[in-house]
Coordinates of C-alpha atoms in Angstrom, one line a residue:
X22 CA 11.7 -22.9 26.9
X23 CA 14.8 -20.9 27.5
X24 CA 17.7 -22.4 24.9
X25 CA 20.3 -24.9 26.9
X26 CA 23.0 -22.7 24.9
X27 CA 22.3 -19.3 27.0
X28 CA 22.3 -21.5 30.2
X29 CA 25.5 -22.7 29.0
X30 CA 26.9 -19.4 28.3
X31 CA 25.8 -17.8 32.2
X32 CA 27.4 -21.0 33.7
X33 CA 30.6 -20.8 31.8
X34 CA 30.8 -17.0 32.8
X35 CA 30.0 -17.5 36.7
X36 CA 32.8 -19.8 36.9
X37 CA 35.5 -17.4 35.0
X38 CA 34.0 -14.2 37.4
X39 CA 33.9 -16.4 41.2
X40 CA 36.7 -19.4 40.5
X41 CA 33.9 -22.1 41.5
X42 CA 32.9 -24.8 39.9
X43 CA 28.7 -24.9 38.6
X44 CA 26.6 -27.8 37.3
X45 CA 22.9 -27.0 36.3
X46 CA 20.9 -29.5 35.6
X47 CA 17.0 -30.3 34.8
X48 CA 14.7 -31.6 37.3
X49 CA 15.8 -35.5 36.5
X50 CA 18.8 -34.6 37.4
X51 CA 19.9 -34.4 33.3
X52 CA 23.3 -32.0 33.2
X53 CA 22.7 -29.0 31.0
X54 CA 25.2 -27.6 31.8
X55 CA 28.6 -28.2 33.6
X56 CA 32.4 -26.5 34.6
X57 CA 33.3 -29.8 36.3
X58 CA 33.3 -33.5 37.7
X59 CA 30.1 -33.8 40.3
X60 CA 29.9 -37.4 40.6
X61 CA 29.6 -37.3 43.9
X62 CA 26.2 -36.5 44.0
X63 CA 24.3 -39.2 42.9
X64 CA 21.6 -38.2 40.6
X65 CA 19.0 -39.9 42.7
X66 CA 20.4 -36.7 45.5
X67 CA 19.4 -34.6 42.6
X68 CA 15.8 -35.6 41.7
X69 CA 14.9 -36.0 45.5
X70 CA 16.1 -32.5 46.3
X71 CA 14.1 -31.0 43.5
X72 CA 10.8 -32.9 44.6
X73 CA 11.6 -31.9 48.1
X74 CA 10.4 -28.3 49.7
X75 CA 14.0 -27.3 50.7
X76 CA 15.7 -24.6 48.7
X77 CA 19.3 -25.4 49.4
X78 CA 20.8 -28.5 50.6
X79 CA 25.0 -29.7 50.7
X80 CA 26.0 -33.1 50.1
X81 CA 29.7 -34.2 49.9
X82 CA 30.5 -30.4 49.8
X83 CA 28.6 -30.0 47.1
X84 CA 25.8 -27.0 47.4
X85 CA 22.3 -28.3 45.8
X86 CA 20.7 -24.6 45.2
X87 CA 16.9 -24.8 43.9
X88 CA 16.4 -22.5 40.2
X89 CA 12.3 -22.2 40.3
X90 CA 11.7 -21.9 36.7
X91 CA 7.9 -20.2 36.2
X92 CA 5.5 -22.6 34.6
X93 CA 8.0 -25.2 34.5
X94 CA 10.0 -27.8 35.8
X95 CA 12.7 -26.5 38.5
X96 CA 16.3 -26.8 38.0
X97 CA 19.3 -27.7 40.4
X98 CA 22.1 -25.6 40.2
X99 CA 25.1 -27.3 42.0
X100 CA 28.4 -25.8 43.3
X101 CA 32.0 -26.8 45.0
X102 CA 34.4 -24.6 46.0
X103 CA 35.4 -21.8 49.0
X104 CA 33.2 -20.6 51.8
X105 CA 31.6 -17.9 48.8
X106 CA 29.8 -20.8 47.2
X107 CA 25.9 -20.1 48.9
X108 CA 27.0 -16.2 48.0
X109 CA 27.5 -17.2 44.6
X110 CA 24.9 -19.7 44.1
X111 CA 22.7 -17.5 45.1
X112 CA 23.5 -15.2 42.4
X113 CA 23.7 -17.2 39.9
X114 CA 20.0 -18.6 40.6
X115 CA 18.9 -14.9 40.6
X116 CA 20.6 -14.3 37.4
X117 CA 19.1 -17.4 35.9
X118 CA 15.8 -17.3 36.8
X119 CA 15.9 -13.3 35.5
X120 CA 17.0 -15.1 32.0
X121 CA 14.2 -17.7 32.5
X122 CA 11.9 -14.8 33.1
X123 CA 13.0 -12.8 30.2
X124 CA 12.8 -15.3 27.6
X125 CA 9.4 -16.2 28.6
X126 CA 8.3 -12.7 28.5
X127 CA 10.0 -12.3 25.1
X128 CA 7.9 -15.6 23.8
X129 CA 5.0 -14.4 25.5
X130 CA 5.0 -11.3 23.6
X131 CA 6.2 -12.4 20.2
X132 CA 2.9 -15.0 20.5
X133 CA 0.8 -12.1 21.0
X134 CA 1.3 -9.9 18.5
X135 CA 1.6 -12.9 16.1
X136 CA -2.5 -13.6 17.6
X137 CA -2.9 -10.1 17.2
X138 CA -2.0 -9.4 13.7
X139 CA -4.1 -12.2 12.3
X140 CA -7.3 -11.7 14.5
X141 CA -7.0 -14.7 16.7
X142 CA -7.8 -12.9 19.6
X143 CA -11.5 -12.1 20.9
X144 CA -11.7 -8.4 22.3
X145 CA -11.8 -9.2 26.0
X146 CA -8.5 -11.2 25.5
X147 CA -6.8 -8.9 23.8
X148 CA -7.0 -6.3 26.6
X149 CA -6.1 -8.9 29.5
X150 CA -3.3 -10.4 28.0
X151 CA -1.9 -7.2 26.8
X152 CA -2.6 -5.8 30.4
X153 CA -0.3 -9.4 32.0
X154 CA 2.5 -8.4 29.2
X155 CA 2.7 -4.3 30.5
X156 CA 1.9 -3.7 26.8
X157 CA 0.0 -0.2 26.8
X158 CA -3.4 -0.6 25.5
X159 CA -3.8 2.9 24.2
X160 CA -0.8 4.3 22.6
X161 CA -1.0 5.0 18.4
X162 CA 0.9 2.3 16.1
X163 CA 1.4 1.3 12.6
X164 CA 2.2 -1.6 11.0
X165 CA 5.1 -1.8 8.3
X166 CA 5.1 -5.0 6.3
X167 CA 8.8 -6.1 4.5
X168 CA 8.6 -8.0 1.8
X169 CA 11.7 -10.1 1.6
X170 CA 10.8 -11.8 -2.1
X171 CA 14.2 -13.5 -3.0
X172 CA 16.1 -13.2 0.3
X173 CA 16.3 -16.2 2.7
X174 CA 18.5 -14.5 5.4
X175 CA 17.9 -16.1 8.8
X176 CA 19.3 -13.0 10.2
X177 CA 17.1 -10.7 9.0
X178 CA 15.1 -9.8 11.6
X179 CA 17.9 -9.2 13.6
X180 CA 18.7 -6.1 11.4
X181 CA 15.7 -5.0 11.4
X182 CA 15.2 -4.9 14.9
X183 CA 18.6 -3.0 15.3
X184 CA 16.9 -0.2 13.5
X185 CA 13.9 0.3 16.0
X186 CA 13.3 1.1 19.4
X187 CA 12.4 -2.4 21.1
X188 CA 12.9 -1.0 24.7
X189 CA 10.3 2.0 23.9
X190 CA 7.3 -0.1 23.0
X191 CA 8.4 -1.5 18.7
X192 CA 8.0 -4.5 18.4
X193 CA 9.6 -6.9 15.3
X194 CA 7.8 -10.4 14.2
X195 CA 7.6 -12.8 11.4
X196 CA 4.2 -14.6 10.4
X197 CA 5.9 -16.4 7.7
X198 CA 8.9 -16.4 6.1
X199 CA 8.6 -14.3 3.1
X200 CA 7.9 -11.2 5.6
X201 CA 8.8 -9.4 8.8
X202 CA 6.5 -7.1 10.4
X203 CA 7.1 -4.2 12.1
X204 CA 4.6 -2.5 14.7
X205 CA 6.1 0.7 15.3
X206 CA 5.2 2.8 18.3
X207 CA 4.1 6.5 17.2
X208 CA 4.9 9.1 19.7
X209 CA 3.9 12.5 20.1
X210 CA 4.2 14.7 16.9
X211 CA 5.5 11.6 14.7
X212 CA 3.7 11.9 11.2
X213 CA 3.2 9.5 7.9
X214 CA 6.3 11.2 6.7
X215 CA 8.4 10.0 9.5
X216 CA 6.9 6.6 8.9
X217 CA 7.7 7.1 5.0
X218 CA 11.6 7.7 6.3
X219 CA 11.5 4.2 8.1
X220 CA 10.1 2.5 5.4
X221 CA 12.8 3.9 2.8
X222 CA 15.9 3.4 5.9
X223 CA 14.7 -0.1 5.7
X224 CA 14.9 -0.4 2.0
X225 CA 17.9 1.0 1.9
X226 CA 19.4 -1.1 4.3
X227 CA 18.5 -4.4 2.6
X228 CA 19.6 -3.2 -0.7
X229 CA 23.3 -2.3 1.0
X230 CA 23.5 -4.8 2.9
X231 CA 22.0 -7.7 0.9
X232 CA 22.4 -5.6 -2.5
X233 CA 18.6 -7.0 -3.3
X234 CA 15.5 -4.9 -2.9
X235 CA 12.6 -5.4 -0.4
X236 CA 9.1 -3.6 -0.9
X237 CA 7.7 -2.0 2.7
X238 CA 4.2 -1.2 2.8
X239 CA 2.6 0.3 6.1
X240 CA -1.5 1.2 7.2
X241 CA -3.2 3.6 8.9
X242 CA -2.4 5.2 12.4
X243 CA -4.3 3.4 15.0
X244 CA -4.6 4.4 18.5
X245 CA -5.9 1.2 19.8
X246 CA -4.0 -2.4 20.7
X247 CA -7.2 -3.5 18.9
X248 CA -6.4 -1.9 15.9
X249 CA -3.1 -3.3 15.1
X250 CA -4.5 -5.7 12.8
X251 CA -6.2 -3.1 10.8
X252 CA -3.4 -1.8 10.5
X253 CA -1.5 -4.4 9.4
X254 CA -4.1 -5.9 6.4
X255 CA -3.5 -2.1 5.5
X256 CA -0.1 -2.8 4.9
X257 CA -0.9 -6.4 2.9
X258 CA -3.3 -5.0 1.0
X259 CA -0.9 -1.9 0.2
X260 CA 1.9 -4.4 -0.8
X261 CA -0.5 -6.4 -3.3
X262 CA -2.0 -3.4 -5.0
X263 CA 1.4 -1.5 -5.1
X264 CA 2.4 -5.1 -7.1
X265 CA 0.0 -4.0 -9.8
X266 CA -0.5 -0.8 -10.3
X267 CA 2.8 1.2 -8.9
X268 CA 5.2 -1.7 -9.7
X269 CA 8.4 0.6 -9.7
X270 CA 7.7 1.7 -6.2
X271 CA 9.5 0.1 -3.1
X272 CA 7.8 2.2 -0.6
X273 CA 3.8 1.9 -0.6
X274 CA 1.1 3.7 1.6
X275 CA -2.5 2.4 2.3
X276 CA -3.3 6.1 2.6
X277 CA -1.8 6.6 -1.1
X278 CA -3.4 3.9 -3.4
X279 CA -6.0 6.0 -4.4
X280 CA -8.3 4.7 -6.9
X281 CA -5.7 1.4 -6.8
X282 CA -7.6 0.1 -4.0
X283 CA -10.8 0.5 -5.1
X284 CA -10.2 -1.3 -8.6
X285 CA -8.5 -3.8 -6.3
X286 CA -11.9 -5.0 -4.7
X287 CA -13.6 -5.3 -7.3
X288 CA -15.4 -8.1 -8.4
X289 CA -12.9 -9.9 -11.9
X290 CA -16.3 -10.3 -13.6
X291 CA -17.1 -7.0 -13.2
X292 CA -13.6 -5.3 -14.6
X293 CA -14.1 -7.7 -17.3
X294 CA -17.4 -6.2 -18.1
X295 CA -15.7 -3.0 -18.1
X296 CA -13.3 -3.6 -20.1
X297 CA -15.4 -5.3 -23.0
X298 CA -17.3 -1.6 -22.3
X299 CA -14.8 0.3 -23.1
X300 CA -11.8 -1.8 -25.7
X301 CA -14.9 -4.2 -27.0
X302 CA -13.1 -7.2 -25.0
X303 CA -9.4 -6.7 -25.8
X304 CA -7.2 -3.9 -26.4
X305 CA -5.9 -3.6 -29.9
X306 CA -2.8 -4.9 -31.0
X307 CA -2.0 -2.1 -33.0
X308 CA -1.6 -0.3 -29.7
X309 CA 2.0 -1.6 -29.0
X310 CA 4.1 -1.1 -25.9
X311 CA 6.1 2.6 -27.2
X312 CA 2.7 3.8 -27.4
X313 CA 0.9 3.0 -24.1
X314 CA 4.4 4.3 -22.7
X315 CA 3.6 7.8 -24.8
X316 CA 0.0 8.0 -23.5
X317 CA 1.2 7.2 -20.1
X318 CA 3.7 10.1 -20.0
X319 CA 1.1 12.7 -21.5
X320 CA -1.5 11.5 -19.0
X321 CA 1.4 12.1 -16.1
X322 CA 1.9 15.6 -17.4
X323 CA -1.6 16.7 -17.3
X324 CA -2.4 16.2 -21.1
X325 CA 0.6 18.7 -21.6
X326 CA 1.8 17.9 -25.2
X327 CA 5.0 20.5 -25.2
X328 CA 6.4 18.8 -21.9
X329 CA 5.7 15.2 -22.8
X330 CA 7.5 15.8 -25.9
X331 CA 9.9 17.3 -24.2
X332 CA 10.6 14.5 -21.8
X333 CA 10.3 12.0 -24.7
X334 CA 12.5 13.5 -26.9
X335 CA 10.5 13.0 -29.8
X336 CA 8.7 15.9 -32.4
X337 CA 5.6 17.4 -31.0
X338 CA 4.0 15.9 -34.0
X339 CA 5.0 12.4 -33.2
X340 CA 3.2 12.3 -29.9
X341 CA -0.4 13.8 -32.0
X342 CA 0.4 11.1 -34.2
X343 CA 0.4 8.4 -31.7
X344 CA -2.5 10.3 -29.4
X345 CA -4.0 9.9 -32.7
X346 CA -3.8 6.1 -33.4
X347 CA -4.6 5.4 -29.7
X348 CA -7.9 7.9 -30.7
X349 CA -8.6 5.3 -34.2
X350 CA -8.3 1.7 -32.4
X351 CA -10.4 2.6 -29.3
X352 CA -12.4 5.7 -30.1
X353 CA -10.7 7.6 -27.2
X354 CA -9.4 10.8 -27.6
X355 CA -6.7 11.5 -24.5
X356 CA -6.5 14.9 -25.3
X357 CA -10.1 15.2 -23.8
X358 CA -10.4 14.8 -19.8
X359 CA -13.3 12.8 -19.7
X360 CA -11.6 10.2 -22.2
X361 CA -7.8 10.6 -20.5
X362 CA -9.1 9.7 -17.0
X363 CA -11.4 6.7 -18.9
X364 CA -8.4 5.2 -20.7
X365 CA -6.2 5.7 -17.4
X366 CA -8.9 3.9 -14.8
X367 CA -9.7 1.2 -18.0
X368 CA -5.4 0.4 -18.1
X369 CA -5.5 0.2 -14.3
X370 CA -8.4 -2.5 -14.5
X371 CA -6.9 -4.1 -17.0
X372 CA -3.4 -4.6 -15.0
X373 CA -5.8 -5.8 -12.2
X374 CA -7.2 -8.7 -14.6
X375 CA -4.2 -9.7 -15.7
X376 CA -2.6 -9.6 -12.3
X377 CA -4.9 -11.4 -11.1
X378 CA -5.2 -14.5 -14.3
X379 CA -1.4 -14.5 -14.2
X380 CA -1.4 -15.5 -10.0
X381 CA -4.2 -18.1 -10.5

């Protein structure tokens, strides 16, 4: 239902814009809202005229005017003043029952995409309601999920919405209130790039205007109203691997995680299994944090010793030496391709395990 605040706010500025006096009130006759004295109309005047079939009626110079509210109650919008009053009135119920309209469609619409996001809707629903809502049916989306973590900002949404095109088919929601969602509206010639920018605008705004960070993850493309909420555990999924294996990212595609999100769907058992494979169970303590933080550097420069050392600042023969203990207290030798990319997949599961023993 339409908040008794905006009614307040059209009533107060109909009677600053025609002179007249207004009183609107529910259909048993309870005042929401009022610029003056009407007690003379009894509210028993009130409740009988908006039972009857007329849509306008005057008693004691007082103009009863009929609001038909859709799927509701009616309302009785009363006015005293000049000859203008059934001029006025008249406008007034048109420009109320247009707010009663909007809100409902706004509501509407907000309810459906929440049904749509988290598959509540069969398939033959999701077309006719989208159809009764003018929401195009076939026109490509994605989904962008926020992740607000520590901020509790009722207003929120609203700046989020200020940064995308409601009027030309986005569309801004909340399933809970640790994260907004975005379903953005792709139009011709728009790319994953362009979606990368929005993600990044929106990270940049929170972190300006809230100075805290947010993480924004976004799916596929999908050219389907069906396919919104594909699109959207995309994005979830996206924002739980990039948790664990690309922590220092804010920005996170589902088209990105790479072998992330197949480690992610793994059975635990089975990365255990793996992991007792390849470390015997654990991985050494001699292998301290300085040196997984080495390995990881030479593995991100293509097994190039000269420019890890480089970007280290440390000898050329430090970094062997440490390849070298890594090689002694697992039996892998990074240097080698086939043992690099084992050691990197075999870190990655082991994040995953302790990500996942840690959130228990």
């Amino acid at each position: 239902m339409i908040s008794n605040q905006t009614l307040i706010g059209c009533i107060e500025e109909a009677k600053k814009i025609s002179g007249l006096d207004f009183m609107l009130t529910d259909n048993l006759a309870v005042t929401i809202a009022s610029t003056a004295d009407f007690s003379e109309v009894k509210k028993s005047n009130i409740t009988e005229f908006v039972k009857s079939d007329e849509d306008n009626k005057e008693i004691n110079n007082v103009l009863l005017l009929r609001v038909t509210a859709e799927d509701a109650e009616d309302y009785a919008l009363l006015i005293k003043g000049d000859d203008s009053k059934l001029l006025a009135g008249k406008l007034l119920v048109s420009q109320i029952q247009n707010l009663i309209i909007a809100y409902k469609d706004k509501i509407d619409k907000d309810g459906f995409f929440q049904n749509l996001l988290l598959d509540n809707l069969l398939l033959v629903d999701i077309y006719n309601k989208a159809q009764k809502l003018n929401i195009e049916a076939v026109a490509s989306r994605c989904v962008l999920v926020i992740e607000l973590s520590a901020i509790k900002d009722p207003g929120a949404i609203e700046m989020v919405k200020e940064l995308f095109d409601i009027e030309n088919g986005d569309f801004v929601t909340t399933v809970d209130e640790d994260h907004i969602i975005v379903v953005k509206n792709i139009e011709n010639g728009n790319s994953y790039d362009e979606i990368e920018a929005d993600a990044r605008m929106l990270v940049d705004m929170f972190r300006s205007e809230t100075m805290t960070n947010v993480r924004v993850a976004f799916g596929t493309i999908v050219n389907d109203i069906k396919g919104v909420s594909k699109s959207y555990k995309e994005a979830n999924m996206a924002l739980d691997v990039g948790k664990i294996f690309y922590a220092e990212k804010f920005v996170i595609s589902y088209s990105t995680l790479g072998i992330g999100r197949l480690i992610y769907q793994l059975p635990i058992n089975l990365c255990e299994m793996y992991i007792d494979e390849v470390f015997g169970g654990e991985l050494s303590e001699e292998i301290d944090e300085e040196i997984l933080n080495t390995i990881n550097k030479f593995l991100d420069n293509s097994l190039n010793v000269s420019e890890t050392s480089r970007q280290l600042y440390i000898h050329r023969n430090t970094l062997v030496y440490r390849i070298e203990k890594l090689e002694k207290a697992t039996g892998m030798d990074v240097r080698n391709f086939d043992d690099a990319l084992s050691f990197r997949i075999a870190m990655m599961v082991l994040g995953y395990i302790n990500y996942v023993k840690n959130n228990q």
